[in-house]
Amino acid sequence: MRIGTFLDTSGGPAAVHDAIAAAGRRGLDAAWTNQLPGSWDPLALLAGAGPDRGPAELGTAVTLTAPVHPAALAANALTVQAAVGGRLTLGVGPGHGWFVTDQLGLPYNAVAARTREYLEILRPLLHGEQVTHRGRFHTVDTRITVPGPPPRLLLSALGPRMLAVAGELTDGTVATWVRPDLVADHLRPALPDTARIVVSVVTVVTSDPDAARAGIERTFGVAADMPAYRAVLDRGGLTRIAETVVAGDEETVAAELRRFADAGATDLVLVAAGEHPERVLDVADALRTP
């Protein structure tokens, strides 16, 4: 199982680049950014790392498709791929209605169909192919001539229709707010055997796991009201976001993270929380697959 770290982008580019360098020195497999509404662009932050700084993989988990034309995203991703020396993994997702429609005024309907068409355009453009497409949502007749290998491509997919799209058109899925049982029973069976399952896990090494979970719930609990996350929590028999948090002493955390590998997760993105986040990465060092 590959172990990556989630990069806190709140400190801006310089802090992110320092964190990428630290992840490389620690020997982590990957460092991941995320797109937060109204905040830094995740791809641009990775580009600034350059070709040599940090782990072997730099990824977005995820950047949003809705605000960006697929040809523009392809050009951007290939540019970043060149800037980081071919280490980019492009994780994409459709976002949520409260942001896409309520804040940006863009349509958020037929999400699976819209995402499928987007990827049918994006994927060949990433491979340097000419795309001539007249569809339900996009009309495209173009080719991206930026040289170099395509980035790996992942999709934020939780429901059956989106997982089908991920299995057909990408290298795997990026999932969050899930437990190992859902990975084993829902995600792994829905994807090809070779697909990556990248799971973001909020993790705390602590002597008071109940307090840690309560703190995470106060910060992130609203995510349970978003339809995509509500559906996956329900599918996993969970009520609150806090129930997905891995918290406890080192032994407990190691055992819980190992369960994700046993369930079929290929990668973990550790969102290390609590007063001593470095302790999470210390525990994770022992879980990496050479």
XYZ file of C-alpha atoms in Angstrom:
290
model
C 0.000 0.000 0.000
C 1.321 3.412 -0.974
C 1.213 6.141 1.669
C 0.744 9.793 0.828
C 0.095 12.921 2.812
C -2.520 15.605 2.366
C -0.988 19.048 1.967
C -2.488 21.862 4.000
C -2.735 24.683 1.475
C -3.817 27.401 3.906
C -0.259 28.716 4.237
C 0.058 29.400 0.523
C 2.616 28.308 -2.069
C 5.792 28.600 0.004
C 4.363 26.505 2.844
C 3.062 23.901 0.404
C 6.424 23.609 -1.314
C 8.141 23.173 2.051
C 5.630 20.440 2.939
C 6.249 18.682 -0.392
C 9.976 18.734 0.283
C 9.415 17.369 3.791
C 7.270 14.545 2.412
C 10.091 13.626 0.066
C 12.670 13.612 2.851
C 10.423 11.376 4.935
C 10.203 8.915 2.056
C 6.457 9.113 1.508
C 5.106 7.831 -1.778
C 2.971 10.857 -2.629
C 1.797 14.321 -1.667
C -1.728 15.443 -2.540
C -3.533 18.772 -2.850
C -7.253 19.454 -2.918
C -9.412 22.191 -4.408
C -11.225 24.265 -1.825
C -13.769 26.856 -3.005
C -12.276 30.309 -3.080
C -8.775 29.104 -2.263
C -5.517 28.214 -4.019
C -5.443 26.341 -7.313
C -4.206 22.811 -6.513
C -2.429 22.209 -9.819
C -0.597 25.520 -9.716
C 0.607 24.746 -6.199
C 2.079 21.444 -7.366
C 3.741 23.022 -10.391
C 5.809 25.225 -8.125
C 7.478 22.164 -6.590
C 9.539 21.724 -9.725
C 10.889 18.475 -11.169
C 12.928 17.251 -8.205
C 11.315 18.326 -4.938
C 9.186 15.888 -2.993
C 7.902 12.332 -3.423
C 7.652 10.283 -6.609
C 3.999 11.226 -7.034
C 2.271 14.599 -6.767
C -1.490 14.485 -7.073
C -4.757 16.349 -6.860
C -7.443 14.739 -4.751
C -9.236 16.425 -6.333
C -9.462 19.354 -8.729
C -12.940 20.193 -10.026
C -14.174 19.637 -13.556
C -17.266 21.857 -13.528
C -15.583 25.289 -13.653
C -13.018 24.302 -16.323
C -13.422 23.261 -19.957
C -11.839 19.827 -20.504
C -9.439 21.225 -23.110
C -8.279 23.903 -20.680
C -7.798 21.343 -17.907
C -5.857 19.073 -20.256
C -3.493 21.889 -21.227
C -3.061 22.890 -17.594
C -2.404 19.319 -16.433
C 0.121 18.626 -19.190
C 1.923 21.856 -18.364
C 2.126 20.856 -14.694
C 3.204 17.356 -15.691
C 6.168 18.853 -17.524
C 6.948 21.191 -14.619
C 7.084 18.373 -12.046
C 9.063 15.938 -14.147
C 6.267 13.538 -15.050
C 5.115 12.883 -11.480
C 1.551 14.216 -11.730
C -1.571 12.233 -10.928
C -4.638 14.204 -11.971
C -7.531 13.406 -9.674
C -10.741 15.091 -10.826
C -14.281 15.328 -9.525
C -17.562 17.061 -10.363
C -17.815 18.908 -7.030
C -21.042 19.599 -5.175
C -24.157 21.522 -6.083
C -23.772 24.065 -3.283
C -20.560 25.284 -4.918
C -21.059 24.578 -8.617
C -24.583 25.995 -8.853
C -25.130 28.154 -5.765
C -21.764 29.940 -5.917
C -20.690 29.666 -9.557
C -24.063 29.602 -11.296
C -23.164 26.525 -13.334
C -25.418 23.528 -13.990
C -25.138 20.556 -11.658
C -27.418 17.969 -13.179
C -26.940 14.567 -14.818
C -23.648 14.389 -12.942
C -22.578 10.918 -14.060
C -23.434 11.574 -17.714
C -21.747 14.964 -17.617
C -18.632 13.484 -16.018
C -18.499 10.648 -18.542
C -18.581 13.053 -21.463
C -15.975 15.277 -19.814
C -13.596 12.338 -19.415
C -14.260 11.111 -22.959
C -12.801 14.444 -24.048
C -10.155 14.927 -21.365
C -8.488 11.526 -21.528
C -7.559 11.515 -25.236
C -6.480 15.163 -25.022
C -4.071 14.188 -22.236
C -2.637 11.593 -24.635
C -2.072 14.158 -27.371
C -4.908 12.928 -29.562
C -7.159 14.991 -31.780
C -10.654 15.172 -30.258
C -13.666 15.957 -32.400
C -16.723 15.707 -30.214
C -20.269 17.042 -30.416
C -22.176 15.866 -27.388
C -24.856 16.732 -24.905
C -22.650 19.048 -22.851
C -19.579 19.897 -24.945
C -18.603 20.586 -28.527
C -14.875 20.170 -29.096
C -12.581 20.032 -32.107
C -9.018 20.419 -30.881
C -5.720 18.821 -29.889
C -3.272 19.737 -27.130
C 0.295 19.790 -28.432
C 2.141 20.078 -25.107
C 4.780 17.316 -25.297
C 5.399 14.662 -22.698
C 3.715 11.645 -21.091
C 0.138 11.984 -19.861
C -0.506 12.206 -16.130
C -2.260 9.349 -14.384
C -5.985 10.040 -14.179
C -8.335 9.342 -11.253
C -11.980 10.186 -10.599
C -13.705 11.001 -7.343
C -16.357 8.287 -7.537
C -18.536 6.930 -4.745
C -21.863 5.860 -6.282
C -22.395 2.973 -8.723
C -22.746 5.111 -11.861
C -19.667 7.203 -11.119
C -17.664 4.089 -10.245
C -18.619 2.636 -13.629
C -17.289 5.780 -15.282
C -14.084 5.585 -13.242
C -13.561 1.963 -14.167
C -13.979 2.617 -17.885
C -12.238 5.954 -18.364
C -9.668 6.431 -15.600
C -7.001 4.609 -13.626
C -9.163 4.391 -10.510
C -11.024 6.327 -7.872
C -10.381 8.800 -5.084
C -12.655 8.307 -2.083
C -13.155 10.078 1.232
C -15.319 9.623 4.331
C -15.310 5.850 3.916
C -14.399 2.915 6.128
C -12.582 -0.303 5.140
C -15.808 -2.299 4.952
C -17.149 -0.005 2.252
C -13.896 -0.246 0.308
C -14.129 -4.051 0.367
C -17.855 -4.397 -0.240
C -18.594 -1.484 -2.568
C -15.542 0.125 -4.178
C -13.269 -2.826 -4.899
C -15.950 -5.024 -6.585
C -17.059 -2.129 -8.804
C -13.635 -1.524 -10.355
C -11.176 -3.511 -12.459
C -8.587 -5.487 -10.538
C -5.862 -3.133 -11.756
C -7.652 0.045 -10.686
C -6.224 2.228 -7.971
C -8.359 2.983 -4.934
C -6.984 6.087 -3.270
C -8.618 6.735 0.101
C -8.277 9.937 2.106
C -8.406 9.221 5.831
C -8.490 11.764 8.646
C -6.123 10.247 11.212
C -5.209 11.255 14.768
C -2.729 9.641 17.154
C -4.150 10.490 20.561
C -4.930 9.203 24.024
C -8.466 10.647 23.761
C -10.015 9.399 20.502
C -13.524 10.492 21.467
C -12.404 14.089 21.860
C -10.493 13.891 18.569
C -13.546 12.641 16.716
C -15.702 15.336 18.305
C -13.276 17.988 17.082
C -13.291 16.601 13.540
C -17.084 16.492 13.615
C -17.271 20.174 14.554
C -15.016 21.076 11.649
C -16.184 18.697 8.913
C -19.537 17.363 10.083
C -21.440 19.505 7.590
C -20.106 17.245 4.819
C -22.649 14.632 5.917
C -25.373 16.912 4.516
C -23.907 16.879 1.006
C -25.848 14.349 -1.084
C -22.841 12.408 -2.416
C -21.313 12.014 1.032
C -24.675 11.359 2.673
C -25.249 8.505 0.241
C -21.863 6.906 0.894
C -22.241 7.221 4.661
C -25.659 5.588 4.439
C -24.248 2.837 2.239
C -21.620 2.168 4.886
C -24.138 2.186 7.729
C -22.698 5.391 9.190
C -24.415 8.473 10.559
C -21.701 11.069 11.091
C -18.420 12.088 9.480
C -16.655 11.426 12.787
C -17.321 7.718 12.402
C -14.856 7.593 9.500
C -11.994 9.086 11.524
C -9.112 6.804 12.545
C -8.083 7.813 16.068
C -6.287 6.207 18.998
C -2.826 5.208 20.134
C -0.116 4.153 17.687
C -1.058 0.488 17.762
C -4.745 1.186 17.196
C -4.070 3.601 14.334
C -1.680 1.184 12.628
C -4.207 -1.652 12.854
C -7.032 0.512 11.483
C -4.962 1.808 8.576
C -3.845 -1.727 7.755
C -7.512 -2.679 7.420
C -7.782 -0.355 4.409
C -5.018 -2.274 2.647
C -6.675 -5.575 3.503
C -9.949 -4.217 2.082
C -8.371 -3.391 -1.280
C -7.197 0.212 -0.973
C -4.018 0.714 -2.986
C -3.177 4.145 -1.589
C -3.882 6.133 1.558
C -3.872 9.910 1.695
C -3.330 10.654 5.364
C -4.998 13.819 6.612
C -2.888 13.962 9.755
C -4.762 15.865 12.462
C -4.423 16.559 16.169
C -1.720 18.275 18.181
C 1.062 16.045 16.857
C 0.331 15.213 13.201
C 3.883 13.980 12.678
C 3.051 10.980 14.886
C 0.541 9.838 12.263
C 3.244 9.755 9.605
C 5.593 7.944 11.994
C 2.998 5.172 12.342
C 2.352 5.093 8.603
C 6.024 4.556 7.776
C 5.709 0.930 8.832
C 2.707 0.359 6.534
C 4.302 1.338 3.229
C 4.725 -1.324 0.578
C 8.206 -1.254 -0.971
